[in-house]
Amino acid sequence: MCSNDFKILKQGAEAKLYLGNYLGKPTVIKERFKKKYRHPDLDESITKERIKNEARSIVRAKVAGVKTPSLYLVDFERRRIYMQYFEHSVTVKDFIINIKKKYTDDSAAKLNKVARIIGENVRKLHIHNIIHSDLTTSNMLLVKDDEKDINQELVIIDFGLSYIDTRAEDKGVDLYVLERALISTHNDCPDLFSKILEGYKAYSNTNIKEILHKFEDVRARGRKRTMVG
Ligand SMILES: Nc1ncnc2c1ncn2[C@@H]1O[C@H](COP(=O)(O)OP(=O)(O)O)[C@@H](O)[C@H]1O
Ligand SMILES: [Mg+2]
């Protein structure tokens, strides 16, 4: 349970998210609950690890120039992270679904723009060796600024599975996870991922080329596995 008038915002597989006020600011509390099927000691160490990953990468991503929620408090005892709540935000998932629902002349342009921004931001994470490990459109928010109709400021969240690694292979896998997620969630947007890759490659260097090479390898292996069943 959560005190101080925090209301439940989302209930996920690993955590409950509460919404309320902390030190006068709109705040999300992400509380990871106990998993009964795990040994309590193991459960505690996994949870602690996830909280640490999340806190570390939220801060590191910011340094990399990727917008993330401000981190307010980490409470290992109560398995919680307190962070900035983006009130006027929509997940990229809902943004895309809504655009598809009421298709207008500039829908394609809007989608392409968002895809490109996603690519640029994932590249920034990778340049700083942050592997997110759960890149999906539910883990990206578009934040509205002021009264503008569409705002394309992208926020990346949910860093619990993230880690720091320099290897091109890990970055390639990160891209592959994103591609798979898009195929299952947005199968009506077949060229979304290629637009994301355009953004990713925009400032190409040898490092990026190596990552893309690894990505192709991982994808080919994935295909093979699918064919075998
Ligand atoms: N800082 C935030 N501001 C606004 N909405 C958020 C924020 N953090 C999470 N959310 C919302 O809650 C959902 C779940 O949060 P997330 O951190 O991805 O937890 P989970 O591990 O359960 O996926 C997100 O998809 C988003 O809709
Ligand atoms: Mg999530």
CSV table of C-alpha atoms and ligand atoms in Angstrom, one decimal:
chain,number,residue,atom,x,y,z
A,1,MET,CA,0.0,0.0,0.0
A,2,CYS,CA,1.0,3.5,-0.7
A,3,SER,CA,0.4,6.4,1.7
A,4,ASN,CA,0.0,10.1,1.2
A,5,ASP,CA,-2.9,10.0,-1.4
A,6,PHE,CA,-0.9,8.3,-4.0
A,7,LYS,CA,-3.3,6.8,-6.6
A,8,ILE,CA,-2.6,3.8,-8.7
A,9,LEU,CA,-1.5,4.7,-12.2
A,10,LYS,CA,-0.6,1.4,-13.8
A,11,GLN,CA,-0.2,-2.1,-12.7
A,12,GLY,CA,2.5,-4.0,-14.6
A,13,ALA,CA,4.0,-7.4,-14.4
A,14,GLU,CA,6.8,-6.4,-12.1
A,15,ALA,CA,5.7,-3.1,-10.6
A,16,LYS,CA,2.8,-1.0,-9.5
A,17,LEU,CA,3.0,2.6,-10.5
A,18,TYR,CA,1.4,5.2,-8.2
A,19,LEU,CA,0.8,8.8,-9.0
A,20,GLY,CA,0.8,11.6,-6.4
A,21,ASN,CA,2.7,14.5,-5.0
A,22,TYR,CA,6.2,14.4,-3.6
A,23,LEU,CA,7.7,17.7,-2.3
A,24,GLY,CA,5.1,19.6,-4.2
A,25,LYS,CA,5.9,17.9,-7.6
A,26,PRO,CA,3.8,15.5,-9.6
A,27,THR,CA,5.5,12.2,-9.0
A,28,VAL,CA,5.4,8.6,-10.1
A,29,ILE,CA,6.3,6.0,-7.6
A,30,LYS,CA,7.4,2.7,-9.2
A,31,GLU,CA,7.1,0.0,-6.6
A,32,ARG,CA,8.4,-3.4,-7.5
A,33,PHE,CA,6.4,-6.1,-5.8
A,34,LYS,CA,7.5,-9.4,-4.4
A,35,LYS,CA,7.3,-12.4,-6.6
A,36,LYS,CA,6.1,-15.3,-4.6
A,37,TYR,CA,7.6,-17.9,-6.9
A,38,ARG,CA,11.1,-16.7,-6.2
A,39,HIS,CA,13.1,-17.5,-3.2
A,40,PRO,CA,12.9,-14.3,-1.0
A,41,ASP,CA,16.6,-13.7,-1.0
A,42,LEU,CA,16.9,-14.1,-4.7
A,43,ASP,CA,13.8,-11.9,-5.2
A,44,GLU,CA,15.3,-9.2,-3.1
A,45,SER,CA,18.6,-9.2,-4.9
A,46,ILE,CA,16.9,-9.2,-8.3
A,47,THR,CA,14.7,-6.3,-7.3
A,48,LYS,CA,17.6,-4.3,-5.9
A,49,GLU,CA,19.5,-4.9,-9.1
A,50,ARG,CA,16.5,-3.6,-11.2
A,51,ILE,CA,16.1,-0.5,-9.0
A,52,LYS,CA,19.8,0.2,-9.3
A,53,ASN,CA,19.8,-0.3,-13.1
A,54,GLU,CA,16.8,2.0,-13.4
A,55,ALA,CA,18.2,4.8,-11.3
A,56,ARG,CA,21.7,4.6,-12.8
A,57,SER,CA,20.5,4.6,-16.4
A,58,ILE,CA,17.9,7.3,-15.9
A,59,VAL,CA,20.7,9.6,-14.8
A,60,ARG,CA,23.2,8.4,-17.4
A,61,ALA,CA,20.7,8.8,-20.2
A,62,LYS,CA,20.2,12.3,-19.3
A,63,VAL,CA,24.0,12.9,-19.6
A,64,ALA,CA,23.8,11.3,-23.0
A,65,GLY,CA,21.2,13.9,-24.0
A,66,VAL,CA,18.2,11.6,-23.8
A,67,LYS,CA,15.3,13.0,-21.9
A,68,THR,CA,14.3,10.8,-18.9
A,69,PRO,CA,12.2,11.5,-15.8
A,70,SER,CA,14.0,13.4,-13.1
A,71,LEU,CA,14.9,11.0,-10.3
A,72,TYR,CA,13.6,12.2,-6.9
A,73,LEU,CA,14.2,9.3,-4.5
A,74,VAL,CA,15.4,5.7,-4.4
A,75,ASP,CA,14.0,3.6,-1.5
A,76,PHE,CA,15.5,0.1,-1.5
A,77,GLU,CA,13.7,-0.8,1.7
A,78,ARG,CA,10.3,-0.2,0.1
A,79,ARG,CA,11.4,-1.2,-3.4
A,80,ARG,CA,10.5,2.1,-4.8
A,81,ILE,CA,11.8,4.7,-7.2
A,82,TYR,CA,10.2,8.2,-7.1
A,83,MET,CA,10.5,10.1,-10.3
A,84,GLN,CA,9.0,13.0,-12.3
A,85,TYR,CA,5.5,12.5,-13.7
A,86,PHE,CA,5.0,13.7,-17.2
A,87,GLU,CA,1.4,14.9,-16.9
A,88,HIS,CA,0.9,15.9,-20.5
A,89,SER,CA,2.3,12.8,-22.1
A,90,VAL,CA,1.2,10.0,-24.3
A,91,THR,CA,3.1,6.7,-24.9
A,92,VAL,CA,4.5,6.4,-28.4
A,93,LYS,CA,2.3,3.3,-28.6
A,94,ASP,CA,-0.9,5.2,-28.1
A,95,PHE,CA,0.3,8.1,-30.2
A,96,ILE,CA,0.8,5.7,-33.2
A,97,ILE,CA,-2.5,3.8,-32.6
A,98,ASN,CA,-4.4,7.2,-32.5
A,99,ILE,CA,-2.7,8.4,-35.6
A,100,LYS,CA,-3.6,5.2,-37.4
A,101,LYS,CA,-7.2,5.6,-36.2
A,102,LYS,CA,-7.9,9.0,-37.7
A,103,TYR,CA,-5.6,9.1,-40.6
A,104,THR,CA,-5.1,12.5,-42.2
A,105,ASP,CA,-2.9,14.0,-44.9
A,106,ASP,CA,0.0,14.7,-42.5
A,107,SER,CA,-0.2,11.4,-40.5
A,108,ALA,CA,2.6,9.8,-42.5
A,109,ALA,CA,4.8,12.9,-41.9
A,110,LYS,CA,4.1,12.9,-38.2
A,111,LEU,CA,4.9,9.2,-37.9
A,112,ASN,CA,8.1,9.6,-39.8
A,113,LYS,CA,9.2,12.4,-37.6
A,114,VAL,CA,8.5,10.5,-34.4
A,115,ALA,CA,10.3,7.4,-35.9
A,116,ARG,CA,13.3,9.5,-36.7
A,117,ILE,CA,13.4,11.0,-33.2
A,118,ILE,CA,13.2,7.5,-31.7
A,119,GLY,CA,16.2,6.5,-33.8
A,120,GLU,CA,18.3,9.5,-32.8
A,121,ASN,CA,17.6,8.9,-29.1
A,122,VAL,CA,18.4,5.2,-29.2
A,123,ARG,CA,21.6,6.1,-31.0
A,124,LYS,CA,22.5,8.5,-28.2
A,125,LEU,CA,21.9,5.8,-25.6
A,126,HIS,CA,24.2,3.4,-27.5
A,127,ILE,CA,26.9,6.0,-28.1
A,128,HIS,CA,27.0,6.2,-24.3
A,129,ASN,CA,26.9,2.4,-24.0
A,130,ILE,CA,23.5,2.2,-22.4
A,131,ILE,CA,21.7,-0.9,-23.5
A,132,HIS,CA,18.0,-0.5,-22.6
A,133,SER,CA,17.0,-4.1,-23.2
A,134,ASP,CA,13.3,-3.4,-23.3
A,135,LEU,CA,12.8,-0.9,-26.1
A,136,THR,CA,9.1,-0.9,-26.9
A,137,THR,CA,6.7,1.9,-27.8
A,138,SER,CA,5.2,1.6,-24.2
A,139,ASN,CA,8.5,2.6,-22.8
A,140,MET,CA,8.7,5.8,-24.8
A,141,LEU,CA,6.6,8.9,-24.0
A,142,LEU,CA,5.9,11.9,-26.1
A,143,VAL,CA,5.7,14.9,-23.9
A,144,LYS,CA,3.6,17.9,-24.8
A,145,ASP,CA,5.2,21.3,-24.2
A,146,ASP,CA,3.0,24.3,-23.7
A,147,GLU,CA,-0.1,24.4,-25.7
A,148,LYS,CA,1.2,23.1,-29.0
A,149,ASP,CA,-0.8,20.5,-30.7
A,150,ILE,CA,1.9,18.0,-31.3
A,151,ASN,CA,5.1,17.9,-29.5
A,152,GLN,CA,7.8,15.6,-30.4
A,153,GLU,CA,9.9,15.6,-27.2
A,154,LEU,CA,10.7,12.0,-26.6
A,155,VAL,CA,11.2,10.6,-23.1
A,156,ILE,CA,12.6,7.1,-22.6
A,157,ILE,CA,11.5,5.2,-19.5
A,158,ASP,CA,11.6,1.8,-17.9
A,159,PHE,CA,15.3,1.1,-17.5
A,160,GLY,CA,15.0,-1.7,-15.0
A,161,LEU,CA,16.7,-4.2,-17.4
A,162,SER,CA,19.3,-1.8,-18.7
A,163,TYR,CA,23.0,-2.2,-18.4
A,164,ILE,CA,26.2,-0.6,-19.5
A,165,ASP,CA,28.2,-2.3,-22.3
A,166,THR,CA,30.4,-1.2,-25.1
A,167,ARG,CA,29.8,-4.2,-27.4
A,168,ALA,CA,28.3,-3.7,-30.8
A,169,GLU,CA,26.5,-7.1,-30.5
A,170,ASP,CA,24.6,-5.9,-27.4
A,171,LYS,CA,23.5,-2.8,-29.2
A,172,GLY,CA,22.5,-4.8,-32.2
A,173,VAL,CA,20.3,-7.0,-30.0
A,174,ASP,CA,18.8,-3.9,-28.5
A,175,LEU,CA,17.7,-2.8,-32.0
A,176,TYR,CA,16.4,-6.3,-32.7
A,177,VAL,CA,14.3,-6.2,-29.5
A,178,LEU,CA,12.8,-3.0,-30.8
A,179,GLU,CA,12.1,-4.3,-34.2
A,180,ARG,CA,10.3,-7.4,-32.8
A,181,ALA,CA,8.3,-5.2,-30.5
A,182,LEU,CA,7.2,-3.0,-33.4
A,183,ILE,CA,6.2,-6.0,-35.5
A,184,SER,CA,3.9,-7.3,-32.7
A,185,THR,CA,2.5,-4.0,-31.6
A,186,HIS,CA,2.3,-2.0,-34.8
A,187,ASN,CA,2.0,-4.5,-37.6
A,188,ASP,CA,0.0,-1.9,-39.5
A,189,CYS,CA,3.1,0.3,-39.7
A,190,PRO,CA,5.5,-1.8,-41.7
A,191,ASP,CA,8.1,0.8,-42.4
A,192,LEU,CA,8.3,2.3,-38.9
A,193,PHE,CA,11.4,0.4,-38.0
A,194,SER,CA,13.3,1.4,-41.2
A,195,LYS,CA,12.4,5.1,-40.5
A,196,ILE,CA,13.8,4.6,-36.9
A,197,LEU,CA,17.0,3.1,-38.4
A,198,GLU,CA,17.3,6.2,-40.6
A,199,GLY,CA,17.3,8.4,-37.5
A,200,TYR,CA,19.7,6.0,-35.8
A,201,LYS,CA,22.2,6.2,-38.8
A,202,ALA,CA,21.9,9.9,-39.3
A,203,TYR,CA,25.4,10.7,-38.0
A,204,SER,CA,26.9,7.5,-39.1
A,205,ASN,CA,30.4,6.5,-38.0
A,206,THR,CA,32.3,3.2,-38.1
A,207,ASN,CA,30.9,2.3,-34.7
A,208,ILE,CA,27.3,2.6,-35.9
A,209,LYS,CA,28.2,0.6,-39.0
A,210,GLU,CA,29.5,-2.2,-36.8
A,211,ILE,CA,26.3,-2.2,-34.7
A,212,LEU,CA,24.1,-2.3,-37.8
A,213,HIS,CA,26.2,-5.2,-39.0
A,214,LYS,CA,25.6,-7.1,-35.8
A,215,PHE,CA,22.0,-6.2,-35.9
A,216,GLU,CA,21.7,-7.9,-39.3
A,217,ASP,CA,23.5,-11.0,-37.9
A,218,VAL,CA,21.1,-11.2,-35.0
A,219,ARG,CA,18.1,-10.7,-37.2
A,220,ALA,CA,19.3,-13.4,-39.6
A,221,ARG,CA,19.8,-15.8,-36.7
A,222,GLY,CA,16.3,-14.9,-35.5
A,223,ARG,CA,14.8,-15.6,-38.9
A,224,LYS,CA,16.5,-19.0,-39.0
A,225,ARG,CA,15.2,-19.8,-35.6
A,226,THR,CA,11.6,-18.9,-36.7
A,227,MET,CA,11.9,-21.1,-39.8
A,228,VAL,CA,13.1,-24.1,-37.8
A,229,GLY,CA,10.2,-23.4,-35.4
B,1,LIG,N1,7.4,9.3,-15.5
B,1,LIG,C1,6.3,8.9,-16.1
B,1,LIG,N2,5.4,9.9,-16.5
B,1,LIG,C2,4.3,9.5,-17.1
B,1,LIG,N3,3.9,8.3,-17.3
B,1,LIG,C3,4.7,7.3,-16.9
B,1,LIG,C4,5.9,7.5,-16.3
B,1,LIG,N4,6.5,6.4,-16.0
B,1,LIG,C5,5.7,5.4,-16.4
B,1,LIG,N5,4.6,5.9,-17.0
B,1,LIG,C6,3.4,5.1,-17.5
B,1,LIG,O1,3.4,3.9,-16.9
B,1,LIG,C7,3.6,2.8,-17.8
B,1,LIG,C8,4.4,1.7,-17.1
B,1,LIG,O2,5.7,2.3,-16.6
B,1,LIG,P1,7.0,1.4,-16.8
B,1,LIG,O3,8.1,2.2,-16.1
B,1,LIG,O4,7.2,1.1,-18.3
B,1,LIG,O5,6.7,0.1,-16.0
B,1,LIG,P2,6.6,-1.4,-16.4
B,1,LIG,O6,7.9,-2.1,-15.9
B,1,LIG,O7,5.4,-1.9,-15.6
B,1,LIG,O8,6.4,-1.5,-17.9
B,1,LIG,C9,4.3,3.4,-19.0
B,1,LIG,O9,4.1,2.7,-20.1
B,1,LIG,C10,3.6,4.8,-19.0
B,1,LIG,O10,2.4,4.7,-19.6
B,2,MG,MG,7.3,-0.6,-19.4
